[in-house]
Amino acid sequence: MQADEIDELITLRDRAGVLVAEAYMIVHHPQWHYAKELVDAGEIGTVQQIDTVFSYNNAADTGNIRNRAETGGGGLRDIGVYTLGCARYVMGAEFDAFHHVDLRLENDVDVWASVTGRIADVRYQGVTSMRMALRQSVNIQGDQGVITLTAPFNPGVYSQAEVHVSKGDMTVKTKRFPTANHYVHQLENFQNSVTQGVAYPCPLEFSRGTQSALDRIFEMAK
């Protein structure tokens, strides 16, 4: 479970001439396309900070693969891929640095993690936990406004997908996505890539970037 293993997959993919990709659903959801469009258009000015949180409590499920080191468990590997990957997606960049990593371990897996870093000169703060009440949100703060995604990772399960844009003049613009299903869009996009040659939204190179960030975080935590 390191970035060089994805390099092997990329080599095999290119050699075989087939589509191989991670089932990484959030980049297929229109709420994220909309959030990225807002950032790229300068709707909130220059982005200054991204705050992410994703948590649930599975303490009672001791046999769950997420609670076992030998099966690649831990909150960062399970849901940190979303808190880190969403920042990479919306900024279209890789992490420049990680400044602080704080992990709480149980049975050699991280059950709570706080990570701060910098991406494209934007400050990043992320919290993941497998021991806290269900919660998820992303705030992208610029010098002229804030974009908030209220159900960024499990829309339709956690809550309805909504993107709020708030400005300093106390106005809030909200766009809702009540029927969008990112799992369906993911399958449709995969099919279109295979049958029509349309570029796939989440190639292995993107997955490698998130895994590389995780590798650096775990190395820093030693």
mmCIF file of C-alpha atoms in Angstrom, residues 6-222:
data_model
loop_
_atom_site.group_PDB
_atom_site.id
_atom_site.type_symbol
_atom_site.label_atom_id
_atom_site.label_comp_id
_atom_site.label_asym_id
_atom_site.label_seq_id
_atom_site.Cartn_x
_atom_site.Cartn_y
_atom_site.Cartn_z
ATOM 1 C CA ILE A 6 0.589 2.018 -8.112
ATOM 2 C CA ASP A 7 3.547 2.662 -10.417
ATOM 3 C CA GLU A 8 3.546 -1.062 -11.140
ATOM 4 C CA LEU A 9 -0.162 -0.922 -11.987
ATOM 5 C CA ILE A 10 0.404 2.042 -14.314
ATOM 6 C CA THR A 11 3.132 0.117 -16.139
ATOM 7 C CA LEU A 12 0.918 -2.949 -16.502
ATOM 8 C CA ARG A 13 -2.023 -0.802 -17.628
ATOM 9 C CA ASP A 14 0.009 0.878 -20.339
ATOM 10 C CA ARG A 15 1.553 -2.381 -21.473
ATOM 11 C CA ALA A 16 -1.836 -4.078 -21.788
ATOM 12 C CA GLY A 17 -3.582 -1.043 -23.260
ATOM 13 C CA VAL A 18 -6.577 -1.320 -20.945
ATOM 14 C CA LEU A 19 -8.351 0.989 -18.505
ATOM 15 C CA VAL A 20 -7.465 0.365 -14.866
ATOM 16 C CA ALA A 21 -8.706 2.799 -12.247
ATOM 17 C CA GLU A 22 -9.552 3.215 -8.585
ATOM 18 C CA ALA A 23 -13.222 3.250 -7.594
ATOM 19 C CA TYR A 24 -12.891 6.775 -6.203
ATOM 20 C CA MET A 25 -16.391 8.138 -6.360
ATOM 21 C CA ILE A 26 -16.282 11.726 -5.148
ATOM 22 C CA VAL A 27 -14.691 13.186 -8.302
ATOM 23 C CA HIS A 28 -17.678 11.882 -10.279
ATOM 24 C CA HIS A 29 -20.190 13.892 -8.248
ATOM 25 C CA PRO A 30 -21.427 17.175 -9.767
ATOM 26 C CA GLN A 31 -21.091 18.958 -6.419
ATOM 27 C CA TRP A 32 -17.321 18.633 -6.714
ATOM 28 C CA HIS A 33 -17.339 19.732 -10.341
ATOM 29 C CA TYR A 34 -19.305 22.789 -9.227
ATOM 30 C CA ALA A 35 -16.977 23.518 -6.295
ATOM 31 C CA LYS A 36 -13.935 23.324 -8.559
ATOM 32 C CA GLU A 37 -15.600 25.594 -11.121
ATOM 33 C CA LEU A 38 -16.239 28.152 -8.377
ATOM 34 C CA VAL A 39 -12.625 28.041 -7.230
ATOM 35 C CA ASP A 40 -11.251 28.253 -10.769
ATOM 36 C CA ALA A 41 -13.565 31.185 -11.556
ATOM 37 C CA GLY A 42 -12.344 33.115 -8.508
ATOM 38 C CA GLU A 43 -15.799 33.155 -6.925
ATOM 39 C CA ILE A 44 -14.273 33.330 -3.427
ATOM 40 C CA GLY A 45 -11.157 35.206 -4.453
ATOM 41 C CA THR A 46 -7.778 33.663 -3.762
ATOM 42 C CA VAL A 47 -8.083 30.446 -1.780
ATOM 43 C CA GLN A 48 -6.361 30.722 1.593
ATOM 44 C CA GLN A 49 -7.336 27.593 3.511
ATOM 45 C CA ILE A 50 -9.084 24.237 3.137
ATOM 46 C CA ASP A 51 -10.568 22.518 6.201
ATOM 47 C CA THR A 52 -11.831 18.940 5.994
ATOM 48 C CA VAL A 53 -13.362 16.519 8.485
ATOM 49 C CA PHE A 54 -14.649 12.974 8.022
ATOM 50 C CA SER A 55 -15.569 10.770 10.976
ATOM 51 C CA TYR A 56 -17.622 7.781 12.070
ATOM 52 C CA ASN A 57 -17.546 5.412 15.038
ATOM 53 C CA ASN A 58 -16.917 1.707 14.455
ATOM 54 C CA ALA A 59 -15.268 0.961 17.810
ATOM 55 C CA ALA A 60 -17.658 -1.905 18.494
ATOM 56 C CA ASP A 61 -16.881 -3.666 15.208
ATOM 57 C CA THR A 62 -13.522 -5.071 16.274
ATOM 58 C CA GLY A 63 -13.328 -7.572 13.417
ATOM 59 C CA ASN A 64 -13.809 -4.915 10.752
ATOM 60 C CA ILE A 65 -10.894 -4.682 8.307
ATOM 61 C CA ARG A 66 -10.635 -0.976 9.156
ATOM 62 C CA ASN A 67 -9.713 -1.895 12.737
ATOM 63 C CA ARG A 68 -7.030 -4.424 11.781
ATOM 64 C CA ALA A 69 -3.485 -3.530 10.805
ATOM 65 C CA GLU A 70 -2.945 -6.753 8.851
ATOM 66 C CA THR A 71 -5.767 -5.859 6.454
ATOM 67 C CA GLY A 72 -4.586 -2.309 5.808
ATOM 68 C CA GLY A 73 -6.859 -0.689 8.347
ATOM 69 C CA GLY A 74 -6.901 2.793 9.789
ATOM 70 C CA GLY A 75 -8.876 5.945 9.265
ATOM 71 C CA LEU A 76 -6.386 7.639 6.962
ATOM 72 C CA ARG A 77 -6.332 4.739 4.521
ATOM 73 C CA ASP A 78 -10.104 4.387 4.662
ATOM 74 C CA ILE A 79 -11.361 7.978 4.604
ATOM 75 C CA GLY A 80 -8.209 10.104 4.560
ATOM 76 C CA VAL A 81 -8.034 9.399 0.836
ATOM 77 C CA TYR A 82 -11.126 11.610 0.542
ATOM 78 C CA THR A 83 -10.072 14.441 2.843
ATOM 79 C CA LEU A 84 -6.690 14.628 1.112
ATOM 80 C CA GLY A 85 -7.868 13.809 -2.391
ATOM 81 C CA CYS A 86 -10.631 16.409 -2.448
ATOM 82 C CA ALA A 87 -8.095 19.165 -1.752
ATOM 83 C CA ARG A 88 -5.883 17.867 -4.558
ATOM 84 C CA TYR A 89 -8.858 17.720 -6.904
ATOM 85 C CA VAL A 90 -10.257 21.165 -6.238
ATOM 86 C CA MET A 91 -6.825 22.835 -6.341
ATOM 87 C CA GLY A 92 -5.504 20.761 -9.250
ATOM 88 C CA ALA A 93 -2.195 20.402 -7.420
ATOM 89 C CA GLU A 94 -0.107 18.170 -5.172
ATOM 90 C CA PHE A 95 0.754 18.838 -1.541
ATOM 91 C CA ASP A 96 3.833 21.016 -1.181
ATOM 92 C CA ALA A 97 4.477 19.982 2.410
ATOM 93 C CA PHE A 98 3.000 18.531 5.574
ATOM 94 C CA HIS A 99 3.686 20.520 8.722
ATOM 95 C CA HIS A 100 2.137 18.472 11.513
ATOM 96 C CA VAL A 101 0.760 14.953 11.892
ATOM 97 C CA ASP A 102 -0.925 13.749 15.090
ATOM 98 C CA LEU A 103 -2.212 10.169 15.235
ATOM 99 C CA ARG A 104 -4.045 8.214 17.923
ATOM 100 C CA LEU A 105 -3.470 4.505 17.476
ATOM 101 C CA GLU A 106 -5.380 1.437 18.611
ATOM 102 C CA ASN A 107 -4.047 -2.000 17.692
ATOM 103 C CA ASP A 108 -1.522 -0.330 15.371
ATOM 104 C CA VAL A 109 -4.116 1.479 13.252
ATOM 105 C CA ASP A 110 -4.918 5.179 13.347
ATOM 106 C CA VAL A 111 -8.363 5.791 14.822
ATOM 107 C CA TRP A 112 -7.960 9.574 14.922
ATOM 108 C CA ALA A 113 -5.679 11.743 12.834
ATOM 109 C CA SER A 114 -5.037 15.445 12.452
ATOM 110 C CA VAL A 115 -2.953 16.596 9.497
ATOM 111 C CA THR A 116 -1.883 20.100 8.538
ATOM 112 C CA GLY A 117 -0.049 21.002 5.383
ATOM 113 C CA ARG A 118 0.172 23.231 2.357
ATOM 114 C CA ILE A 119 -1.069 22.705 -1.195
ATOM 115 C CA ALA A 120 -0.573 25.290 -3.948
ATOM 116 C CA ASP A 121 0.292 27.832 -1.225
ATOM 117 C CA VAL A 122 -3.033 27.087 0.488
ATOM 118 C CA ARG A 123 -3.117 25.993 4.120
ATOM 119 C CA TYR A 124 -4.744 22.608 4.682
ATOM 120 C CA GLN A 125 -6.221 21.090 7.843
ATOM 121 C CA GLY A 126 -7.795 17.649 7.913
ATOM 122 C CA VAL A 127 -9.260 15.463 10.651
ATOM 123 C CA THR A 128 -10.299 11.830 10.221
ATOM 124 C CA SER A 129 -11.583 9.506 12.910
ATOM 125 C CA MET A 130 -13.096 6.074 13.381
ATOM 126 C CA ARG A 131 -13.978 6.887 16.998
ATOM 127 C CA MET A 132 -16.114 9.999 16.720
ATOM 128 C CA ALA A 133 -19.747 10.590 15.842
ATOM 129 C CA LEU A 134 -20.705 10.664 12.185
ATOM 130 C CA ARG A 135 -19.635 13.937 10.606
ATOM 131 C CA GLN A 136 -18.309 15.232 7.311
ATOM 132 C CA SER A 137 -17.740 18.667 5.831
ATOM 133 C CA VAL A 138 -15.337 20.625 3.668
ATOM 134 C CA ASN A 139 -14.743 24.375 3.839
ATOM 135 C CA ILE A 140 -12.741 26.143 1.152
ATOM 136 C CA GLN A 141 -11.998 29.660 2.348
ATOM 137 C CA GLY A 142 -10.812 32.482 0.140
ATOM 138 C CA ASP A 143 -10.141 36.134 0.821
ATOM 139 C CA GLN A 144 -13.593 37.048 -0.526
ATOM 140 C CA GLY A 145 -15.824 34.154 0.482
ATOM 141 C CA VAL A 146 -16.244 30.568 1.648
ATOM 142 C CA ILE A 147 -17.411 27.434 -0.171
ATOM 143 C CA THR A 148 -18.943 24.807 2.118
ATOM 144 C CA LEU A 149 -19.836 21.271 1.077
ATOM 145 C CA THR A 150 -22.214 19.820 3.650
ATOM 146 C CA ALA A 151 -22.106 16.190 2.488
ATOM 147 C CA PRO A 152 -18.876 16.024 0.514
ATOM 148 C CA PHE A 153 -18.144 12.312 0.727
ATOM 149 C CA ASN A 154 -21.367 10.322 1.272
ATOM 150 C CA PRO A 155 -24.119 12.471 -0.244
ATOM 151 C CA GLY A 156 -27.514 10.849 -0.103
ATOM 152 C CA VAL A 157 -26.399 8.664 2.808
ATOM 153 C CA TYR A 158 -25.052 11.227 5.268
ATOM 154 C CA SER A 159 -27.187 14.094 4.002
ATOM 155 C CA GLN A 160 -28.272 15.823 0.825
ATOM 156 C CA ALA A 161 -25.416 17.224 -1.241
ATOM 157 C CA GLU A 162 -25.383 20.997 -0.907
ATOM 158 C CA VAL A 163 -22.774 23.592 -1.797
ATOM 159 C CA HIS A 164 -23.030 26.933 0.012
ATOM 160 C CA VAL A 165 -21.165 30.020 -1.125
ATOM 161 C CA SER A 166 -21.058 32.721 1.538
ATOM 162 C CA LYS A 167 -19.663 36.199 1.083
ATOM 163 C CA GLY A 168 -18.657 39.001 3.401
ATOM 164 C CA ASP A 169 -21.884 40.867 2.630
ATOM 165 C CA MET A 170 -23.831 38.181 4.551
ATOM 166 C CA THR A 171 -25.286 36.634 1.393
ATOM 167 C CA VAL A 172 -25.343 32.861 0.946
ATOM 168 C CA LYS A 173 -25.906 31.113 -2.373
ATOM 169 C CA THR A 174 -26.869 27.436 -2.181
ATOM 170 C CA LYS A 175 -26.906 24.794 -4.893
ATOM 171 C CA ARG A 176 -28.449 21.419 -4.097
ATOM 172 C CA PHE A 177 -27.949 18.044 -5.755
ATOM 173 C CA PRO A 178 -30.823 15.912 -4.406
ATOM 174 C CA THR A 179 -30.733 13.115 -6.993
ATOM 175 C CA ALA A 180 -27.081 12.851 -8.072
ATOM 176 C CA ASN A 181 -25.511 9.445 -7.378
ATOM 177 C CA HIS A 182 -21.744 9.446 -7.700
ATOM 178 C CA TYR A 183 -21.583 5.639 -7.860
ATOM 179 C CA VAL A 184 -23.826 5.631 -10.924
ATOM 180 C CA HIS A 185 -21.847 8.462 -12.521
ATOM 181 C CA GLN A 186 -18.637 6.558 -11.800
ATOM 182 C CA LEU A 187 -19.866 3.494 -13.685
ATOM 183 C CA GLU A 188 -21.157 5.631 -16.547
ATOM 184 C CA ASN A 189 -17.834 7.431 -16.842
ATOM 185 C CA PHE A 190 -15.925 4.152 -16.793
ATOM 186 C CA GLN A 191 -18.147 2.772 -19.550
ATOM 187 C CA ASN A 192 -17.723 5.928 -21.645
ATOM 188 C CA SER A 193 -13.961 5.709 -21.260
ATOM 189 C CA VAL A 194 -13.902 2.070 -22.374
ATOM 190 C CA THR A 195 -16.366 2.359 -25.247
ATOM 191 C CA GLN A 196 -15.802 5.921 -26.471
ATOM 192 C CA GLY A 197 -12.276 6.770 -25.357
ATOM 193 C CA VAL A 198 -13.440 9.625 -23.134
ATOM 194 C CA ALA A 199 -10.799 10.625 -20.581
ATOM 195 C CA TYR A 200 -11.525 9.020 -17.211
ATOM 196 C CA PRO A 201 -11.892 11.578 -14.366
ATOM 197 C CA CYS A 202 -9.771 9.581 -11.910
ATOM 198 C CA PRO A 203 -6.812 7.873 -13.607
ATOM 199 C CA LEU A 204 -4.263 5.876 -11.645
ATOM 200 C CA GLU A 205 -1.959 8.889 -11.708
ATOM 201 C CA PHE A 206 -4.454 10.769 -9.522
ATOM 202 C CA SER A 207 -4.688 7.805 -7.148
ATOM 203 C CA ARG A 208 -0.909 7.718 -6.960
ATOM 204 C CA GLY A 209 -0.849 11.350 -5.845
ATOM 205 C CA THR A 210 -3.108 10.646 -2.888
ATOM 206 C CA GLN A 211 -1.158 7.530 -1.933
ATOM 207 C CA SER A 212 2.072 9.508 -2.116
ATOM 208 C CA ALA A 213 0.575 12.032 0.312
ATOM 209 C CA LEU A 214 -0.373 9.195 2.679
ATOM 210 C CA ASP A 215 3.137 7.746 2.431
ATOM 211 C CA ARG A 216 4.606 11.097 3.453
ATOM 212 C CA ILE A 217 2.146 11.465 6.338
ATOM 213 C CA PHE A 218 2.917 8.026 7.773
ATOM 214 C CA GLU A 219 6.651 8.632 7.394
ATOM 215 C CA MET A 220 6.326 11.937 9.250
ATOM 216 C CA ALA A 221 4.359 10.252 12.040
ATOM 217 C CA LYS A 222 7.144 7.762 12.835
#
